[in-house]
């Protein structure tokens, strides 16, 4: 086929055509960039919300578990336990299964205006006593590989009476662990052997000798030993100077437990008429509140995202107060009411 001679070949494009093509290209690139930024922001938002949701569930699960175990002393009640430890602010109130501080402003380590809570009870299964000791101050033989260590604070009980003391040494051999509970020294808070024993005499329920002459009784093979557990939760600043939920176990140092927790508020449900139902919920320290009659706890945590993931400041409501923050973090509130199983039928 013969090509007509009057058709001119393309020699290039004009400046106007080039500018139009560039403009269209910029529009397309701008659209792609906008989609990318929008997708990235959506991902950051969803990731931050998911992390808060996960942390909230995690924190509530552990708090609920520890609260439900609070004030559990095995087969005896706390009023039946004799304290053989040296006087100390940490252990003098050990029989108070629950203790709390409302809106703390005095402890420099705690974020001002936040609540704290301490839960006490026993932490492990019963460790059987193998034989009756020679005297009330003698060493105690328990099963081999008991897991007890020097400086553990424990309770020995026969389900009638109980004694709280500190293990000063554990010597294995002969198919059993030999639990030693000596006195001596004046250990201070922070020492490994704090608080120490003020008496080595561990006395079970007295046996009557005559009409009014009780005699100290020694624990026998019907007794057992359990380890005492102290768990505390507080809001403190972490290494990044951000508020987080901190936890301490058995008087140890507080460790960052859950990040991003800005506030914790706790109300205690007191049962004043012994019907196993709280009559009201009030903060710790409220005049007339008897912590021994608390049967449930209402706890609320305020979480904040770890970054400014919102496009603008978002107001939030916590404890009935509406607050508009200066940052662009997103905040969520997690609340739960938890029954104290060991105070209910």
mmCIF file of C-alpha atoms in Angstrom:
data_model
loop_
_atom_site.group_PDB
_atom_site.id
_atom_site.type_symbol
_atom_site.label_atom_id
_atom_site.label_comp_id
_atom_site.label_asym_id
_atom_site.label_seq_id
_atom_site.Cartn_x
_atom_site.Cartn_y
_atom_site.Cartn_z
ATOM 1 C CA UNK A 1 0.000 0.000 0.000
ATOM 2 C CA UNK A 2 1.388 3.375 -0.948
ATOM 3 C CA UNK A 3 1.526 6.035 1.803
ATOM 4 C CA UNK A 4 0.161 9.422 0.718
ATOM 5 C CA UNK A 5 2.868 12.035 0.322
ATOM 6 C CA UNK A 6 0.846 14.797 2.018
ATOM 7 C CA UNK A 7 0.981 13.194 5.635
ATOM 8 C CA UNK A 8 3.588 14.941 7.833
ATOM 9 C CA UNK A 9 5.661 13.011 10.388
ATOM 10 C CA UNK A 10 5.509 13.887 14.144
ATOM 11 C CA UNK A 11 8.514 16.037 15.051
ATOM 12 C CA UNK A 12 7.798 16.577 18.842
ATOM 13 C CA UNK A 13 5.285 18.168 21.230
ATOM 14 C CA UNK A 14 4.544 21.767 21.891
ATOM 15 C CA UNK A 15 5.186 23.606 25.153
ATOM 16 C CA UNK A 16 1.467 23.792 25.858
ATOM 17 C CA UNK A 17 1.084 20.049 25.438
ATOM 18 C CA UNK A 18 4.038 19.457 27.756
ATOM 19 C CA UNK A 19 2.568 21.733 30.452
ATOM 20 C CA UNK A 20 -0.791 19.997 30.206
ATOM 21 C CA UNK A 21 0.860 16.574 30.559
ATOM 22 C CA UNK A 22 2.889 17.733 33.570
ATOM 23 C CA UNK A 23 -0.198 19.195 35.220
ATOM 24 C CA UNK A 24 -2.108 15.967 34.758
ATOM 25 C CA UNK A 25 0.867 14.035 36.124
ATOM 26 C CA UNK A 26 1.045 16.261 39.207
ATOM 27 C CA UNK A 27 -2.650 15.704 39.833
ATOM 28 C CA UNK A 28 -2.182 11.958 39.599
ATOM 29 C CA UNK A 29 0.902 11.961 41.846
ATOM 30 C CA UNK A 30 -0.882 14.211 44.362
ATOM 31 C CA UNK A 31 -3.801 11.818 44.454
ATOM 32 C CA UNK A 32 -1.516 8.855 45.037
ATOM 33 C CA UNK A 33 0.312 10.702 47.815
ATOM 34 C CA UNK A 34 -2.984 11.697 49.420
ATOM 35 C CA UNK A 35 -4.190 8.093 49.352
ATOM 36 C CA UNK A 36 -0.870 6.955 50.849
ATOM 37 C CA UNK A 37 -0.985 9.525 53.663
ATOM 38 C CA UNK A 38 -4.628 8.761 54.389
ATOM 39 C CA UNK A 39 -3.915 5.035 54.505
ATOM 40 C CA UNK A 40 -0.888 5.598 56.729
ATOM 41 C CA UNK A 41 -2.898 7.772 59.136
ATOM 42 C CA UNK A 42 -5.697 5.199 59.200
ATOM 43 C CA UNK A 43 -3.164 2.461 59.961
ATOM 44 C CA UNK A 44 -1.562 4.500 62.778
ATOM 45 C CA UNK A 45 -4.999 5.227 64.225
ATOM 46 C CA UNK A 46 -6.170 1.618 64.099
ATOM 47 C CA UNK A 47 -2.834 0.346 65.416
ATOM 48 C CA UNK A 48 -2.953 2.787 68.347
ATOM 49 C CA UNK A 49 -6.539 1.900 69.189
ATOM 50 C CA UNK A 50 -5.792 -1.830 68.955
ATOM 51 C CA UNK A 51 -2.799 -1.457 71.257
ATOM 52 C CA UNK A 52 -4.902 0.444 73.799
ATOM 53 C CA UNK A 53 -7.641 -2.170 73.588
ATOM 54 C CA UNK A 54 -5.150 -4.979 74.098
ATOM 55 C CA UNK A 55 -3.443 -3.214 77.021
ATOM 56 C CA UNK A 56 -6.815 -2.454 78.589
ATOM 57 C CA UNK A 57 -7.948 -6.071 78.468
ATOM 58 C CA UNK A 58 -4.565 -7.245 79.729
ATOM 59 C CA UNK A 59 -4.552 -4.814 82.669
ATOM 60 C CA UNK A 60 -8.125 -5.597 83.681
ATOM 61 C CA UNK A 61 -7.505 -9.342 83.487
ATOM 62 C CA UNK A 62 -4.543 -9.196 85.875
ATOM 63 C CA UNK A 63 -6.186 -6.718 88.230
ATOM 64 C CA UNK A 64 -9.357 -8.815 88.382
ATOM 65 C CA UNK A 65 -7.385 -11.995 89.013
ATOM 66 C CA UNK A 66 -5.412 -10.470 91.887
ATOM 67 C CA UNK A 67 -8.458 -8.757 93.404
ATOM 68 C CA UNK A 68 -10.448 -11.999 93.385
ATOM 69 C CA UNK A 69 -7.600 -13.722 95.253
ATOM 70 C CA UNK A 70 -7.336 -10.943 97.840
ATOM 71 C CA UNK A 71 -7.834 -11.773 101.528
ATOM 72 C CA UNK A 72 -7.424 -15.508 100.986
ATOM 73 C CA UNK A 73 -5.633 -17.150 103.937
ATOM 74 C CA UNK A 74 -6.373 -20.794 103.318
ATOM 75 C CA UNK A 75 -8.382 -22.659 105.923
ATOM 76 C CA UNK A 76 -8.119 -19.918 108.580
ATOM 77 C CA UNK A 77 -9.314 -16.366 108.821
ATOM 78 C CA UNK A 78 -6.931 -13.463 109.137
ATOM 79 C CA UNK A 79 -8.015 -12.828 112.741
ATOM 80 C CA UNK A 80 -6.720 -16.296 113.685
ATOM 81 C CA UNK A 81 -3.152 -15.556 112.542
ATOM 82 C CA UNK A 82 -0.504 -14.602 115.126
ATOM 83 C CA UNK A 83 2.141 -12.206 113.827
ATOM 84 C CA UNK A 84 5.653 -13.302 114.883
ATOM 85 C CA UNK A 85 7.434 -10.732 112.685
ATOM 86 C CA UNK A 86 9.237 -7.639 113.919
ATOM 87 C CA UNK A 87 7.006 -4.554 113.976
ATOM 88 C CA UNK A 88 7.034 -2.980 110.513
ATOM 89 C CA UNK A 89 4.722 -0.712 108.520
ATOM 90 C CA UNK A 90 4.690 -3.223 105.667
ATOM 91 C CA UNK A 91 3.604 -6.251 107.688
ATOM 92 C CA UNK A 92 1.769 -4.935 110.745
ATOM 93 C CA UNK A 93 -1.411 -4.692 108.671
ATOM 94 C CA UNK A 94 -0.855 -7.937 106.774
ATOM 95 C CA UNK A 95 -4.240 -9.265 107.844
ATOM 96 C CA UNK A 96 -5.981 -6.409 106.030
ATOM 97 C CA UNK A 97 -6.554 -8.268 102.788
ATOM 98 C CA UNK A 98 -7.209 -5.005 100.940
ATOM 99 C CA UNK A 99 -5.712 -1.556 101.392
ATOM 100 C CA UNK A 100 -5.965 1.513 99.190
ATOM 101 C CA UNK A 101 -4.913 5.117 98.815
ATOM 102 C CA UNK A 102 -7.224 7.664 97.213
ATOM 103 C CA UNK A 103 -5.909 10.495 95.004
ATOM 104 C CA UNK A 104 -2.361 10.285 96.330
ATOM 105 C CA UNK A 105 -0.506 13.621 96.530
ATOM 106 C CA UNK A 106 2.153 12.782 99.126
ATOM 107 C CA UNK A 107 4.199 9.959 97.607
ATOM 108 C CA UNK A 108 6.670 11.497 95.154
ATOM 109 C CA UNK A 109 6.793 8.259 93.160
ATOM 110 C CA UNK A 110 3.058 8.147 92.453
ATOM 111 C CA UNK A 111 1.382 10.368 89.855
ATOM 112 C CA UNK A 112 -0.627 12.959 91.784
ATOM 113 C CA UNK A 113 -4.367 12.415 91.928
ATOM 114 C CA UNK A 114 -4.260 8.706 91.096
ATOM 115 C CA UNK A 115 -5.317 5.803 93.318
ATOM 116 C CA UNK A 116 -3.282 2.807 94.456
ATOM 117 C CA UNK A 117 -4.256 -0.581 95.843
ATOM 118 C CA UNK A 118 -2.577 -3.394 97.795
ATOM 119 C CA UNK A 119 -3.902 -6.956 97.918
ATOM 120 C CA UNK A 120 -2.751 -9.527 100.464
ATOM 121 C CA UNK A 121 -3.233 -13.259 100.860
ATOM 122 C CA UNK A 122 -1.414 -16.531 100.243
ATOM 123 C CA UNK A 123 0.244 -17.392 96.970
ATOM 124 C CA UNK A 124 0.908 -21.122 96.717
ATOM 125 C CA UNK A 125 -0.401 -24.582 97.473
ATOM 126 C CA UNK A 126 -0.055 -26.084 100.919
ATOM 127 C CA UNK A 127 3.356 -27.484 101.864
ATOM 128 C CA UNK A 128 2.779 -30.332 104.362
ATOM 129 C CA UNK A 129 4.603 -30.488 107.696
ATOM 130 C CA UNK A 130 6.109 -33.980 108.103
ATOM 131 C CA UNK A 131 6.582 -34.216 111.860
ATOM 132 C CA UNK A 132 5.899 -32.321 115.043
ATOM 133 C CA UNK A 133 8.928 -30.219 116.110
ATOM 134 C CA UNK A 134 10.564 -30.845 119.486
ATOM 135 C CA UNK A 135 9.659 -27.365 120.756
ATOM 136 C CA UNK A 136 7.647 -24.381 119.552
ATOM 137 C CA UNK A 137 10.934 -22.732 118.475
ATOM 138 C CA UNK A 138 12.457 -25.793 116.780
ATOM 139 C CA UNK A 139 13.021 -26.190 113.054
ATOM 140 C CA UNK A 140 10.159 -27.486 110.927
ATOM 141 C CA UNK A 141 10.475 -30.463 108.593
ATOM 142 C CA UNK A 142 8.463 -30.178 105.388
ATOM 143 C CA UNK A 143 8.402 -32.115 102.131
ATOM 144 C CA UNK A 144 11.552 -32.200 100.026
ATOM 145 C CA UNK A 145 12.001 -29.525 97.333
ATOM 146 C CA UNK A 146 9.280 -27.425 98.947
ATOM 147 C CA UNK A 147 10.197 -24.312 96.988
ATOM 148 C CA UNK A 148 10.562 -22.249 100.163
ATOM 149 C CA UNK A 149 13.580 -19.947 100.319
ATOM 150 C CA UNK A 150 15.359 -17.938 102.973
ATOM 151 C CA UNK A 151 13.589 -14.625 103.714
ATOM 152 C CA UNK A 152 10.195 -15.893 102.495
ATOM 153 C CA UNK A 153 7.340 -14.670 104.689
ATOM 154 C CA UNK A 154 5.028 -17.612 105.354
ATOM 155 C CA UNK A 155 2.122 -18.848 107.449
ATOM 156 C CA UNK A 156 2.045 -22.179 109.263
ATOM 157 C CA UNK A 157 -1.453 -23.396 110.073
ATOM 158 C CA UNK A 158 -3.382 -26.423 111.280
ATOM 159 C CA UNK A 159 -6.746 -24.890 110.245
ATOM 160 C CA UNK A 160 -7.428 -23.972 113.882
ATOM 161 C CA UNK A 161 -4.619 -21.520 114.533
ATOM 162 C CA UNK A 162 -1.826 -20.001 112.468
ATOM 163 C CA UNK A 163 1.455 -18.104 112.832
ATOM 164 C CA UNK A 164 3.075 -15.614 110.464
ATOM 165 C CA UNK A 165 6.866 -15.726 110.385
ATOM 166 C CA UNK A 166 9.910 -15.316 108.158
ATOM 167 C CA UNK A 167 12.055 -18.210 106.981
ATOM 168 C CA UNK A 168 15.669 -17.475 107.933
ATOM 169 C CA UNK A 169 17.184 -20.509 106.213
ATOM 170 C CA UNK A 170 16.233 -23.706 104.384
ATOM 171 C CA UNK A 171 18.484 -26.762 104.692
ATOM 172 C CA UNK A 172 17.743 -29.766 102.496
ATOM 173 C CA UNK A 173 18.774 -33.349 103.081
ATOM 174 C CA UNK A 174 17.430 -36.538 104.541
ATOM 175 C CA UNK A 175 14.455 -36.511 102.201
ATOM 176 C CA UNK A 176 12.958 -33.283 103.558
ATOM 177 C CA UNK A 177 13.505 -29.513 103.808
ATOM 178 C CA UNK A 178 14.426 -28.146 107.214
ATOM 179 C CA UNK A 179 12.731 -24.752 107.752
ATOM 180 C CA UNK A 180 14.621 -22.515 110.185
ATOM 181 C CA UNK A 181 12.989 -19.441 111.754
ATOM 182 C CA UNK A 182 15.471 -17.730 114.044
ATOM 183 C CA UNK A 183 15.391 -14.227 115.453
ATOM 184 C CA UNK A 184 18.235 -11.722 115.481
ATOM 185 C CA UNK A 185 19.389 -8.403 114.109
ATOM 186 C CA UNK A 186 17.247 -5.433 113.240
ATOM 187 C CA UNK A 187 16.709 -5.556 109.466
ATOM 188 C CA UNK A 188 15.431 -2.384 107.813
ATOM 189 C CA UNK A 189 13.233 -1.870 104.741
ATOM 190 C CA UNK A 190 15.310 -2.707 101.707
ATOM 191 C CA UNK A 191 17.359 -5.377 103.489
ATOM 192 C CA UNK A 192 17.031 -8.897 102.077
ATOM 193 C CA UNK A 193 16.054 -10.294 105.486
ATOM 194 C CA UNK A 194 13.511 -7.576 106.320
ATOM 195 C CA UNK A 195 11.487 -7.595 108.576
ATOM 196 C CA UNK A 196 12.855 -10.546 110.605
ATOM 197 C CA UNK A 197 11.213 -12.439 113.477
ATOM 198 C CA UNK A 198 10.563 -10.981 116.889
ATOM 199 C CA UNK A 199 9.862 -14.461 118.263
ATOM 200 C CA UNK A 200 10.868 -17.941 117.145
ATOM 201 C CA UNK A 201 8.051 -19.588 119.082
ATOM 202 C CA UNK A 202 5.362 -20.863 116.722
ATOM 203 C CA UNK A 203 2.391 -21.875 118.809
ATOM 204 C CA UNK A 204 -0.653 -23.717 117.612
ATOM 205 C CA UNK A 205 -3.956 -23.504 119.443
ATOM 206 C CA UNK A 206 -3.336 -23.887 123.207
ATOM 207 C CA UNK A 207 -4.252 -27.126 124.882
ATOM 208 C CA UNK A 208 -6.048 -26.735 128.218
ATOM 209 C CA UNK A 209 -4.223 -28.024 131.278
ATOM 210 C CA UNK A 210 -6.604 -27.819 134.190
ATOM 211 C CA UNK A 211 -9.591 -25.462 134.349
ATOM 212 C CA UNK A 212 -7.758 -22.266 133.281
ATOM 213 C CA UNK A 213 -4.145 -23.088 132.447
ATOM 214 C CA UNK A 214 -3.646 -23.275 128.681
ATOM 215 C CA UNK A 215 -0.372 -24.721 127.461
ATOM 216 C CA UNK A 216 1.314 -23.864 124.184
ATOM 217 C CA UNK A 217 0.817 -26.573 121.587
ATOM 218 C CA UNK A 218 3.244 -27.489 118.797
ATOM 219 C CA UNK A 219 2.192 -27.849 115.157
ATOM 220 C CA UNK A 220 2.122 -31.482 114.091
ATOM 221 C CA UNK A 221 1.848 -33.394 110.832
ATOM 222 C CA UNK A 222 -1.683 -32.047 110.310
ATOM 223 C CA UNK A 223 -0.214 -28.573 109.719
ATOM 224 C CA UNK A 224 1.004 -26.985 106.503
ATOM 225 C CA UNK A 225 2.936 -23.912 105.343
ATOM 226 C CA UNK A 226 1.910 -21.376 102.698
ATOM 227 C CA UNK A 227 3.745 -18.344 101.368
ATOM 228 C CA UNK A 228 2.269 -14.876 101.932
ATOM 229 C CA UNK A 229 1.806 -12.671 98.886
ATOM 230 C CA UNK A 230 1.600 -8.863 98.772
ATOM 231 C CA UNK A 231 0.649 -7.287 95.447
ATOM 232 C CA UNK A 232 0.471 -3.516 94.915
ATOM 233 C CA UNK A 233 -0.579 -1.453 91.896
ATOM 234 C CA UNK A 234 0.255 2.235 91.384
ATOM 235 C CA UNK A 235 0.469 4.806 88.593
ATOM 236 C CA UNK A 236 4.068 6.013 88.155
ATOM 237 C CA UNK A 237 6.225 7.607 85.453
ATOM 238 C CA UNK A 238 8.187 5.149 83.327
ATOM 239 C CA UNK A 239 11.664 5.589 81.796
ATOM 240 C CA UNK A 240 10.123 7.738 79.045
ATOM 241 C CA UNK A 241 8.530 10.006 81.669
ATOM 242 C CA UNK A 242 5.094 8.741 80.692
ATOM 243 C CA UNK A 243 2.486 7.512 83.222
ATOM 244 C CA UNK A 244 2.116 3.738 83.347
ATOM 245 C CA UNK A 245 0.644 1.088 85.614
ATOM 246 C CA UNK A 246 3.334 -0.267 87.941
ATOM 247 C CA UNK A 247 3.227 -3.472 89.983
ATOM 248 C CA UNK A 248 5.120 -4.692 93.044
ATOM 249 C CA UNK A 249 5.066 -8.275 94.311
ATOM 250 C CA UNK A 250 5.959 -9.316 97.868
ATOM 251 C CA UNK A 251 7.451 -5.946 98.760
ATOM 252 C CA UNK A 252 9.824 -5.885 95.781
ATOM 253 C CA UNK A 253 10.609 -2.872 93.622
ATOM 254 C CA UNK A 254 7.813 -1.470 91.499
ATOM 255 C CA UNK A 255 8.147 -2.444 87.842
ATOM 256 C CA UNK A 256 6.391 -0.958 84.830
ATOM 257 C CA UNK A 257 3.550 -3.337 84.072
ATOM 258 C CA UNK A 258 1.270 -1.718 81.476
ATOM 259 C CA UNK A 259 2.239 1.387 79.514
ATOM 260 C CA UNK A 260 -0.050 4.261 78.675
ATOM 261 C CA UNK A 261 -2.189 4.215 81.850
ATOM 262 C CA UNK A 262 -2.652 7.850 82.872
ATOM 263 C CA UNK A 263 -5.042 7.409 85.783
ATOM 264 C CA UNK A 264 -6.554 4.761 88.036
ATOM 265 C CA UNK A 265 -9.612 5.423 90.185
ATOM 266 C CA UNK A 266 -10.958 2.837 92.618
ATOM 267 C CA UNK A 267 -14.230 2.656 94.554
ATOM 268 C CA UNK A 268 -14.865 0.137 97.323
ATOM 269 C CA UNK A 269 -18.270 -1.501 97.763
ATOM 270 C CA UNK A 270 -19.023 -1.898 101.462
ATOM 271 C CA UNK A 271 -21.623 -4.360 102.732
ATOM 272 C CA UNK A 272 -23.012 -2.794 105.916
ATOM 273 C CA UNK A 273 -25.947 -5.165 106.500
ATOM 274 C CA UNK A 274 -24.252 -8.548 105.889
ATOM 275 C CA UNK A 275 -26.399 -9.471 102.866
ATOM 276 C CA UNK A 276 -23.313 -9.999 100.664
ATOM 277 C CA UNK A 277 -24.242 -7.036 98.488
ATOM 278 C CA UNK A 278 -22.494 -3.636 98.635
ATOM 279 C CA UNK A 279 -24.669 -0.858 99.988
ATOM 280 C CA UNK A 280 -22.564 1.856 98.335
ATOM 281 C CA UNK A 281 -19.246 2.494 96.589
ATOM 282 C CA UNK A 282 -16.856 5.057 98.051
ATOM 283 C CA UNK A 283 -13.141 5.908 97.694
ATOM 284 C CA UNK A 284 -10.522 4.657 100.131
ATOM 285 C CA UNK A 285 -10.189 6.834 103.195
ATOM 286 C CA UNK A 286 -13.875 7.810 103.242
ATOM 287 C CA UNK A 287 -15.021 8.454 106.798
ATOM 288 C CA UNK A 288 -16.774 5.370 108.152
ATOM 289 C CA UNK A 289 -15.511 3.000 105.464
ATOM 290 C CA UNK A 290 -14.598 -0.381 106.943
ATOM 291 C CA UNK A 291 -12.266 -2.141 104.511
ATOM 292 C CA UNK A 292 -12.976 -5.466 106.211
ATOM 293 C CA UNK A 293 -16.594 -5.162 105.023
ATOM 294 C CA UNK A 294 -15.728 -4.444 101.388
ATOM 295 C CA UNK A 295 -17.124 -7.205 99.154
ATOM 296 C CA UNK A 296 -16.468 -5.754 95.704
ATOM 297 C CA UNK A 297 -14.210 -3.219 94.026
ATOM 298 C CA UNK A 298 -15.014 -0.924 91.101
ATOM 299 C CA UNK A 299 -11.888 0.021 89.203
ATOM 300 C CA UNK A 300 -11.451 2.435 86.280
ATOM 301 C CA UNK A 301 -8.348 2.939 84.129
ATOM 302 C CA UNK A 302 -7.683 5.843 81.746
ATOM 303 C CA UNK A 303 -5.508 4.812 78.791
ATOM 304 C CA UNK A 304 -3.787 7.139 76.322
ATOM 305 C CA UNK A 305 -2.299 6.267 72.942
ATOM 306 C CA UNK A 306 1.487 6.273 72.816
ATOM 307 C CA UNK A 307 1.606 8.912 70.040
ATOM 308 C CA UNK A 308 -0.348 11.893 68.732
ATOM 309 C CA UNK A 309 -2.377 9.796 66.328
ATOM 310 C CA UNK A 310 -5.415 12.073 66.123
ATOM 311 C CA UNK A 311 -5.669 14.958 63.668
ATOM 312 C CA UNK A 312 -6.799 17.266 66.472
ATOM 313 C CA UNK A 313 -7.214 17.341 70.256
ATOM 314 C CA UNK A 314 -10.063 15.118 71.389
ATOM 315 C CA UNK A 315 -11.979 15.755 74.601
ATOM 316 C CA UNK A 316 -12.641 12.818 76.905
ATOM 317 C CA UNK A 317 -14.775 12.170 79.989
ATOM 318 C CA UNK A 318 -13.278 10.503 83.058
ATOM 319 C CA UNK A 319 -14.825 10.243 86.518
ATOM 320 C CA UNK A 320 -17.563 12.635 85.422
ATOM 321 C CA UNK A 321 -15.144 15.362 84.286
ATOM 322 C CA UNK A 322 -14.779 16.442 80.646
ATOM 323 C CA UNK A 323 -11.192 17.316 79.719
ATOM 324 C CA UNK A 324 -9.749 18.696 76.495
ATOM 325 C CA UNK A 325 -6.058 17.751 76.381
ATOM 326 C CA UNK A 326 -3.265 19.837 74.911
ATOM 327 C CA UNK A 327 -1.975 16.917 72.850
ATOM 328 C CA UNK A 328 -3.515 14.854 70.059
ATOM 329 C CA UNK A 329 -3.492 11.498 71.816
ATOM 330 C CA UNK A 330 -6.618 9.367 71.894
ATOM 331 C CA UNK A 331 -7.903 8.234 75.290
ATOM 332 C CA UNK A 332 -10.171 5.400 76.343
ATOM 333 C CA UNK A 333 -11.654 4.394 79.703
ATOM 334 C CA UNK A 334 -11.811 0.770 80.882
ATOM 335 C CA UNK A 335 -13.965 -0.033 83.906
ATOM 336 C CA UNK A 336 -14.952 -3.163 85.771
ATOM 337 C CA UNK A 337 -16.609 -4.189 89.040
ATOM 338 C CA UNK A 338 -14.924 -7.200 90.657
ATOM 339 C CA UNK A 339 -16.291 -9.296 93.524
ATOM 340 C CA UNK A 340 -14.035 -10.406 96.375
ATOM 341 C CA UNK A 341 -14.669 -14.119 96.246
ATOM 342 C CA UNK A 342 -13.100 -14.836 99.609
ATOM 343 C CA UNK A 343 -15.589 -12.550 101.373
ATOM 344 C CA UNK A 344 -18.671 -14.001 99.760
ATOM 345 C CA UNK A 345 -20.418 -17.337 100.390
#
